[in-house]
Amino acid sequence: MDYIDPHLHMVSRTTDDYETLARMGCVAISEPAFWAGFDRGSVESFRDYFRQLTEFEPKRAAQYGISHYTWLCINAKEAENVSLSREVIAMIPEFLEAKNVLGIGEIGLNKNTRNEATIFLEHLDLAVKYNQQILIHTPHLEDKYQGTRMILDMLMGDSRIDRSRVLVDHVEEHTIEHVLENGFWAGMTLYPVSKCTPQRAADMIERFGPERLMANSAGDWGPSKPTAIPDLIMELKKRGHSKELIKKIVYDNPKQFFSQSKPFTHG
Amino acid sequence: MNTKLNAIETINERTAEQIVSDEFLIARAKILELAATLDRIERARGDVEDTRHMQLLTHGMQILCDDEVDKAKRVQLLMSREYDPRWKDSMSIAKKES
């Protein structure tokens, strides 16, 4: 089955992974900007990173017939450095016309601090000013519930934000309802140990229905599985769900959401 | 905005009996892993009974055995930091005009 992975950090994966993804049915990827595993020291590091996301990765993906899209920001972890964050935010517009940029992301919170919230709000201003879609990272483990509620407070406190153009990622059992019932899109991240298993993701689909819901692998440089979406497809098939339902989650929904950004042309 | 969530009525095609049958070995293996972890802790030097992590694990296991629904969500909330709706005031974050 053809599918789209809406959140996959291919800069930290090998070219072999692109080939495996293509063999498994992956036809398009969206890659949000994220933490490199270490804090970068200058705005020039981010400029190079954004060139990698907008120039190099699309070519690498294209070799395997996969469309590559991306999102730009300074991530929540590095947002603790407010002055660097502001330099990066000021530089991002240089890349917004690149042909694979879908919007601003993954912005969000990490440890739910004042600095992170300040930079999150400044990213929202940037997205509104340039009419960009938004992809949001919610914190991990014990910080997730508090951080997700804080993020929703900031989004809902800004009347300029079009909720149908915002994807809130890494939802789990205790946060999904808050995201969906307030009109946002939700992403479930299939990730070993932290975040969500394919089985729990299938439970959430059964519980909350398939509207405005998608799944991703968030494959990155840590322990993760870039082919986690085929695992979810398999789980849903095993449970007897229809091909239409599965396709809606893994293909139709990401396509519908991304199609709100002009550069998205897939299918 | 309060968007009604529509889970498809027929979305869970399996009966409770089927689920137990399909998932018995998986659940059994997870219980054994947990049991072995507790044995490992018991055999080790030191006393962790009053530590926050051990208390969370104990409370989490109680949720698994009680008669209430929404166990996954309740375990998640148990393991979560509290949300304070007045966080913007305490962090001095300016509210947007909306």
Short mmCIF file of C-alpha atoms in Angstrom, two decimals:
data_model
loop_
_atom_site.label_atom_id
_atom_site.label_comp_id
_atom_site.label_asym_id
_atom_site.label_seq_id
_atom_site.Cartn_x
_atom_site.Cartn_y
_atom_site.Cartn_z
CA MET A 1 0.00 0.00 0.00
CA ASP A 2 1.30 3.49 -0.86
CA TYR A 3 1.80 5.64 2.20
CA ILE A 4 3.16 9.03 3.29
CA ASP A 5 5.36 9.43 6.37
CA PRO A 6 4.50 12.93 7.69
CA HIS A 7 7.40 13.12 10.17
CA LEU A 8 10.72 11.47 9.37
CA HIS A 9 14.21 12.88 10.00
CA MET A 10 16.02 11.53 6.97
CA VAL A 11 19.15 13.64 7.51
CA SER A 12 20.02 11.12 10.22
CA ARG A 13 19.22 8.03 8.15
CA THR A 14 21.23 6.21 5.51
CA THR A 15 20.50 6.01 1.81
CA ASP A 16 19.71 2.32 2.36
CA ASP A 17 16.76 3.47 4.45
CA TYR A 18 15.40 5.41 1.48
CA GLU A 19 15.54 2.24 -0.57
CA THR A 20 13.81 0.20 2.14
CA LEU A 21 11.12 2.86 2.55
CA ALA A 22 10.48 2.85 -1.20
CA ARG A 23 10.19 -0.94 -1.22
CA MET A 24 7.69 -0.76 1.66
CA GLY A 25 5.42 1.66 -0.24
CA CYS A 26 6.54 5.06 1.04
CA VAL A 27 5.88 7.62 -1.70
CA ALA A 28 6.41 10.90 0.18
CA ILE A 29 8.11 12.14 3.33
CA SER A 30 7.85 15.36 5.30
CA GLU A 31 10.90 16.18 7.36
CA PRO A 32 10.62 18.79 10.12
CA ALA A 33 13.73 20.63 11.29
CA PHE A 34 14.89 19.23 14.64
CA TRP A 35 17.66 18.91 17.19
CA ALA A 36 20.92 17.48 15.83
CA GLY A 37 21.81 15.66 19.05
CA PHE A 38 23.94 18.60 20.13
CA ASP A 39 23.32 22.34 20.43
CA ARG A 40 24.48 24.27 17.38
CA GLY A 41 26.63 27.30 17.94
CA SER A 42 25.61 29.83 15.32
CA VAL A 43 22.97 30.84 12.82
CA GLU A 44 25.28 29.67 10.03
CA SER A 45 24.94 26.08 11.27
CA PHE A 46 21.20 26.40 10.77
CA ARG A 47 21.64 27.99 7.35
CA ASP A 48 23.67 24.94 6.26
CA TYR A 49 21.10 22.61 7.82
CA PHE A 50 18.25 24.31 5.95
CA ARG A 51 20.23 23.97 2.71
CA GLN A 52 20.56 20.28 3.44
CA LEU A 53 16.78 20.03 3.97
CA THR A 54 15.84 22.04 0.90
CA GLU A 55 18.57 21.04 -1.58
CA PHE A 56 20.29 17.77 -0.70
CA GLU A 57 17.60 15.56 0.86
CA PRO A 58 15.04 16.04 -1.95
CA LYS A 59 17.63 14.79 -4.43
CA ARG A 60 18.56 11.80 -2.27
CA ALA A 61 14.86 10.90 -1.87
CA ALA A 62 14.14 11.35 -5.58
CA GLN A 63 16.64 8.62 -6.44
CA TYR A 64 14.11 6.19 -4.96
CA GLY A 65 10.98 7.84 -6.31
CA ILE A 66 10.11 9.41 -2.95
CA SER A 67 8.91 13.03 -2.78
CA HIS A 68 10.65 14.96 -0.01
CA TYR A 69 9.06 17.94 1.82
CA THR A 70 10.33 19.86 4.82
CA TRP A 71 9.52 22.32 7.63
CA LEU A 72 11.86 24.93 9.09
CA CYS A 73 12.45 26.28 12.59
CA ILE A 74 14.79 26.22 15.55
CA ASN A 75 13.65 23.32 17.71
CA ALA A 76 12.40 23.63 21.29
CA LYS A 77 15.56 22.22 22.85
CA GLU A 78 17.76 24.93 21.33
CA ALA A 79 15.10 27.58 21.96
CA GLU A 80 16.57 27.95 25.45
CA ASN A 81 19.15 30.11 23.65
CA VAL A 82 16.81 33.02 22.92
CA SER A 83 19.29 35.24 21.06
CA LEU A 84 20.35 32.44 18.69
CA SER A 85 16.70 31.49 18.21
CA ARG A 86 15.86 35.02 17.14
CA GLU A 87 18.71 35.04 14.63
CA VAL A 88 17.44 31.76 13.16
CA ILE A 89 13.84 32.98 13.01
CA ALA A 90 15.02 36.11 11.20
CA MET A 91 16.91 33.95 8.66
CA ILE A 92 14.13 31.40 7.94
CA PRO A 93 12.31 33.59 5.34
CA GLU A 94 15.33 33.16 3.02
CA PHE A 95 14.18 29.55 2.58
CA LEU A 96 10.38 29.84 2.58
CA GLU A 97 10.20 30.00 -1.21
CA ALA A 98 12.13 26.73 -1.62
CA LYS A 99 9.99 24.29 -3.57
CA ASN A 100 9.73 21.62 -0.83
CA VAL A 101 9.00 23.82 2.22
CA LEU A 102 5.55 23.13 3.70
CA GLY A 103 5.75 25.46 6.69
CA ILE A 104 7.19 26.16 10.13
CA GLY A 105 8.10 23.16 12.29
CA GLU A 106 8.62 21.21 14.36
CA ILE A 107 8.15 23.99 16.89
CA GLY A 108 6.94 23.33 20.40
CA LEU A 109 8.12 22.79 23.94
CA ASN A 110 10.69 20.46 25.46
CA LYS A 111 10.92 21.12 29.20
CA ASN A 112 8.05 23.63 29.18
CA THR A 113 10.15 26.65 30.13
CA ARG A 114 9.54 30.36 29.74
CA ASN A 115 12.22 30.68 27.03
CA GLU A 116 10.73 27.82 25.05
CA ALA A 117 7.28 29.40 25.26
CA THR A 118 8.66 32.79 24.19
CA ILE A 119 10.32 31.34 21.09
CA PHE A 120 7.26 29.22 20.31
CA LEU A 121 5.15 32.39 20.21
CA GLU A 122 7.71 34.12 17.97
CA HIS A 123 7.55 31.16 15.56
CA LEU A 124 3.76 31.53 15.50
CA ASP A 125 4.21 35.19 14.52
CA LEU A 126 6.54 34.10 11.71
CA ALA A 127 4.07 31.50 10.46
CA VAL A 128 1.21 33.99 10.47
CA LYS A 129 3.26 36.71 8.77
CA TYR A 130 4.23 34.38 5.91
CA ASN A 131 0.95 32.41 5.82
CA GLN A 132 2.70 29.13 6.63
CA GLN A 133 1.29 25.88 7.95
CA ILE A 134 2.57 24.75 11.35
CA LEU A 135 3.90 21.40 12.57
CA ILE A 136 4.21 21.03 16.34
CA HIS A 137 6.42 18.89 18.55
CA THR A 138 4.96 18.00 21.94
CA PRO A 139 7.32 17.07 24.79
CA HIS A 140 8.17 13.55 25.85
CA LEU A 141 7.25 11.40 28.83
CA GLU A 142 6.34 13.27 32.03
CA ASP A 143 6.45 16.66 30.29
CA LYS A 144 4.01 15.74 27.51
CA TYR A 145 0.66 16.42 29.16
CA GLN A 146 1.65 19.76 30.67
CA GLY A 147 3.50 20.85 27.52
CA THR A 148 0.69 19.87 25.17
CA ARG A 149 -1.85 21.82 27.22
CA MET A 150 0.47 24.85 27.26
CA ILE A 151 0.94 24.63 23.48
CA LEU A 152 -2.82 24.41 22.93
CA ASP A 153 -3.32 27.42 25.22
CA MET A 154 -0.91 29.46 23.09
CA LEU A 155 -2.46 28.34 19.79
CA MET A 156 -6.02 28.92 20.95
CA GLY A 157 -5.09 32.25 22.49
CA ASP A 158 -4.15 33.58 19.05
CA SER A 159 -7.16 34.26 16.82
CA ARG A 160 -4.90 34.51 13.75
CA ILE A 161 -4.17 30.78 13.85
CA ASP A 162 -6.19 28.59 11.46
CA ARG A 163 -6.46 25.33 13.39
CA SER A 164 -7.07 23.28 10.23
CA ARG A 165 -3.51 24.21 9.14
CA VAL A 166 -1.82 23.04 12.36
CA LEU A 167 -0.58 19.48 13.01
CA VAL A 168 0.13 18.63 16.66
CA ASP A 169 2.48 15.68 16.74
CA HIS A 170 3.41 12.89 19.17
CA VAL A 171 -0.08 12.66 20.68
CA GLU A 172 -0.77 9.80 23.08
CA GLU A 173 -3.75 8.53 25.05
CA HIS A 174 -3.83 11.47 27.46
CA THR A 175 -3.38 14.27 24.89
CA ILE A 176 -5.12 13.17 21.67
CA GLU A 177 -8.60 14.22 22.74
CA HIS A 178 -7.53 17.78 23.65
CA VAL A 179 -5.93 18.17 20.21
CA LEU A 180 -8.74 16.72 18.10
CA GLU A 181 -11.70 18.22 19.95
CA ASN A 182 -10.23 21.68 19.47
CA GLY A 183 -10.04 21.31 15.70
CA PHE A 184 -6.34 20.61 15.16
CA TRP A 185 -4.80 17.73 13.23
CA ALA A 186 -3.07 15.08 15.35
CA GLY A 187 -0.06 12.89 14.63
CA MET A 188 0.77 9.67 16.45
CA THR A 189 4.47 8.85 16.53
CA LEU A 190 5.39 5.18 16.39
CA TYR A 191 8.57 4.98 18.40
CA PRO A 192 10.14 2.33 20.60
CA VAL A 193 10.03 2.80 24.41
CA SER A 194 8.84 6.44 24.47
CA LYS A 195 5.84 7.68 22.47
CA CYS A 196 3.53 5.08 20.91
CA THR A 197 3.46 1.51 19.60
CA PRO A 198 1.55 0.46 16.46
CA GLN A 199 -0.89 -1.42 18.71
CA ARG A 200 -1.67 1.65 20.83
CA ALA A 201 -1.95 3.79 17.72
CA ALA A 202 -4.49 1.32 16.32
CA ASP A 203 -6.39 1.57 19.63
CA MET A 204 -6.54 5.37 19.31
CA ILE A 205 -7.81 5.11 15.73
CA GLU A 206 -10.56 2.76 16.93
CA ARG A 207 -11.39 5.01 19.84
CA PHE A 208 -11.33 8.44 18.21
CA GLY A 209 -11.96 7.64 14.55
CA PRO A 210 -9.78 8.50 11.55
CA GLU A 211 -10.69 12.18 11.04
CA ARG A 212 -7.70 14.60 11.20
CA LEU A 213 -5.49 11.78 12.45
CA MET A 214 -2.26 10.46 10.95
CA ALA A 215 0.75 8.37 11.98
CA ASN A 216 4.48 8.82 11.54
CA SER A 217 7.74 7.09 12.41
CA ALA A 218 9.80 10.15 13.41
CA GLY A 219 12.82 8.04 12.48
CA ASP A 220 15.93 9.91 13.59
CA TRP A 221 19.43 9.30 14.96
CA GLY A 222 18.12 7.64 18.14
CA PRO A 223 16.62 4.17 18.54
CA SER A 224 13.75 4.40 16.06
CA LYS A 225 12.25 2.50 13.15
CA PRO A 226 11.74 4.42 9.90
CA THR A 227 9.48 1.65 8.60
CA ALA A 228 7.08 1.85 11.56
CA ILE A 229 4.09 2.87 9.41
CA PRO A 230 4.01 -0.49 7.60
CA ASP A 231 3.89 -2.03 11.10
CA LEU A 232 0.74 0.02 11.82
CA ILE A 233 -0.75 -1.01 8.47
CA MET A 234 -0.11 -4.64 9.40
CA GLU A 235 -1.68 -4.20 12.85
CA LEU A 236 -4.81 -2.60 11.38
CA LYS A 237 -5.08 -5.36 8.76
CA LYS A 238 -4.71 -8.02 11.47
CA ARG A 239 -7.61 -6.44 13.35
CA GLY A 240 -9.80 -6.68 10.26
CA HIS A 241 -9.98 -3.00 9.34
CA SER A 242 -10.84 -1.99 5.80
CA LYS A 243 -8.32 -0.90 3.19
CA GLU A 244 -10.20 2.42 2.96
CA LEU A 245 -9.74 3.15 6.67
CA ILE A 246 -6.04 2.26 6.57
CA LYS A 247 -5.46 4.35 3.43
CA LYS A 248 -7.19 7.31 5.04
CA ILE A 249 -4.77 7.26 7.98
CA VAL A 250 -1.53 6.62 6.09
CA TYR A 251 -2.13 8.39 2.78
CA ASP A 252 -5.33 10.43 2.37
CA ASN A 253 -5.05 12.38 5.63
CA PRO A 254 -1.42 13.50 5.25
CA LYS A 255 -2.16 14.39 1.63
CA GLN A 256 -5.21 16.44 2.61
CA PHE A 257 -3.32 18.27 5.34
CA PHE A 258 -0.18 18.96 3.30
CA SER A 259 -2.21 20.04 0.26
CA GLN A 260 -2.97 23.25 2.15
CA SER A 261 0.65 24.25 1.40
CA LYS A 262 1.30 25.32 -2.18
CA PRO A 263 4.53 23.31 -2.65
CA PHE A 264 2.80 20.00 -1.94
CA THR A 265 2.01 18.47 -5.31
CA HIS A 266 2.06 14.77 -4.61
CA GLY A 267 -0.67 12.71 -6.31
CA MET B 1 -14.52 25.18 19.33
CA ASN B 2 -15.52 21.70 20.38
CA THR B 3 -15.26 19.34 17.46
CA LYS B 4 -17.21 16.17 18.12
CA LEU B 5 -15.07 13.09 17.77
CA ASN B 6 -16.65 10.35 15.69
CA ALA B 7 -15.17 6.96 16.26
CA ILE B 8 -16.64 4.61 13.66
CA GLU B 9 -19.23 2.40 15.36
CA THR B 10 -18.02 -0.77 13.70
CA ILE B 11 -14.38 0.15 14.00
CA ASN B 12 -13.57 -2.55 16.54
CA GLU B 13 -14.43 -5.68 14.58
CA ARG B 14 -13.13 -8.14 17.17
CA THR B 15 -15.03 -9.47 20.15
CA ALA B 16 -13.53 -9.40 23.65
CA GLU B 17 -13.02 -13.16 23.38
CA GLN B 18 -11.11 -12.75 20.12
CA ILE B 19 -8.90 -10.04 21.58
CA VAL B 20 -8.01 -12.17 24.59
CA SER B 21 -7.28 -15.08 22.29
CA ASP B 22 -5.21 -12.98 19.84
CA GLU B 23 -3.26 -11.13 22.50
CA PHE B 24 -2.94 -13.62 25.35
CA LEU B 25 0.67 -14.57 24.64
CA ILE B 26 1.71 -10.94 24.12
CA ALA B 27 0.09 -9.82 27.38
CA ARG B 28 1.49 -12.85 29.21
CA ALA B 29 5.00 -11.96 28.04
CA LYS B 30 4.57 -8.35 29.24
CA ILE B 31 3.36 -9.47 32.68
CA LEU B 32 6.36 -11.80 32.94
CA GLU B 33 8.74 -8.97 32.02
CA LEU B 34 7.23 -6.82 34.73
CA ALA B 35 7.34 -9.68 37.26
CA ALA B 36 10.99 -10.36 36.45
CA THR B 37 11.83 -6.66 36.80
CA LEU B 38 10.24 -6.62 40.27
CA ASP B 39 12.19 -9.78 41.21
CA ARG B 40 15.40 -8.13 39.97
CA ILE B 41 14.74 -5.09 42.15
CA GLU B 42 13.94 -7.32 45.13
CA ARG B 43 17.21 -9.26 44.77
CA ALA B 44 19.35 -6.15 44.47
CA ARG B 45 21.00 -4.21 47.30
CA GLY B 46 19.27 -1.09 48.59
CA ASP B 47 15.73 -0.02 49.40
CA VAL B 48 13.66 1.77 46.74
CA GLU B 49 10.20 1.43 48.22
CA ASP B 50 9.92 5.11 49.06
CA THR B 51 11.45 6.45 45.85
CA ARG B 52 9.24 8.41 43.48
CA HIS B 53 9.82 6.05 40.57
CA MET B 54 8.98 2.95 42.59
CA GLN B 55 5.84 4.59 43.95
CA LEU B 56 4.78 5.50 40.42
CA LEU B 57 5.32 1.92 39.25
CA THR B 58 3.34 0.57 42.20
CA HIS B 59 0.48 2.98 41.60
CA GLY B 60 0.57 2.18 37.87
CA MET B 61 0.21 -1.53 38.60
CA GLN B 62 -2.75 -0.79 40.86
CA ILE B 63 -4.46 0.97 37.95
CA LEU B 64 -4.01 -2.16 35.83
CA CYS B 65 -5.89 -4.22 38.41
CA ASP B 66 -8.72 -1.88 39.36
CA ASP B 67 -12.26 -1.91 37.91
CA GLU B 68 -12.12 1.50 36.20
CA VAL B 69 -11.90 2.13 32.45
CA ASP B 70 -9.36 4.23 30.48
CA LYS B 71 -6.35 2.48 31.99
CA ALA B 72 -3.79 3.67 29.41
CA LYS B 73 -4.86 7.30 29.80
CA ARG B 74 -4.86 7.05 33.58
CA VAL B 75 -1.38 5.53 33.65
CA GLN B 76 -0.20 8.32 31.32
CA LEU B 77 -1.67 10.99 33.60
CA LEU B 78 -0.18 9.32 36.67
CA MET B 79 3.27 9.59 35.06
CA SER B 80 2.75 13.25 34.00
CA ARG B 81 3.64 16.60 35.49
CA GLU B 82 0.65 18.64 36.51
CA TYR B 83 -0.83 21.26 34.18
CA ASP B 84 -1.58 24.66 35.70
CA PRO B 85 -4.06 26.68 33.57
CA ARG B 86 -2.51 29.89 34.98
CA TRP B 87 0.96 29.02 33.72
CA LYS B 88 1.14 32.17 31.55
CA ASP B 89 0.82 34.37 34.61
CA SER B 90 3.41 32.46 36.59
CA MET B 91 5.85 32.61 33.66
CA SER B 92 4.98 36.24 32.84
CA ILE B 93 4.07 35.32 29.26
CA ALA B 94 2.07 38.11 27.66
CA LYS B 95 -1.41 37.09 26.50
CA LYS B 96 -2.22 37.71 22.81
CA GLU B 97 -5.07 40.03 21.98
CA SER B 98 -7.65 37.84 20.28
#
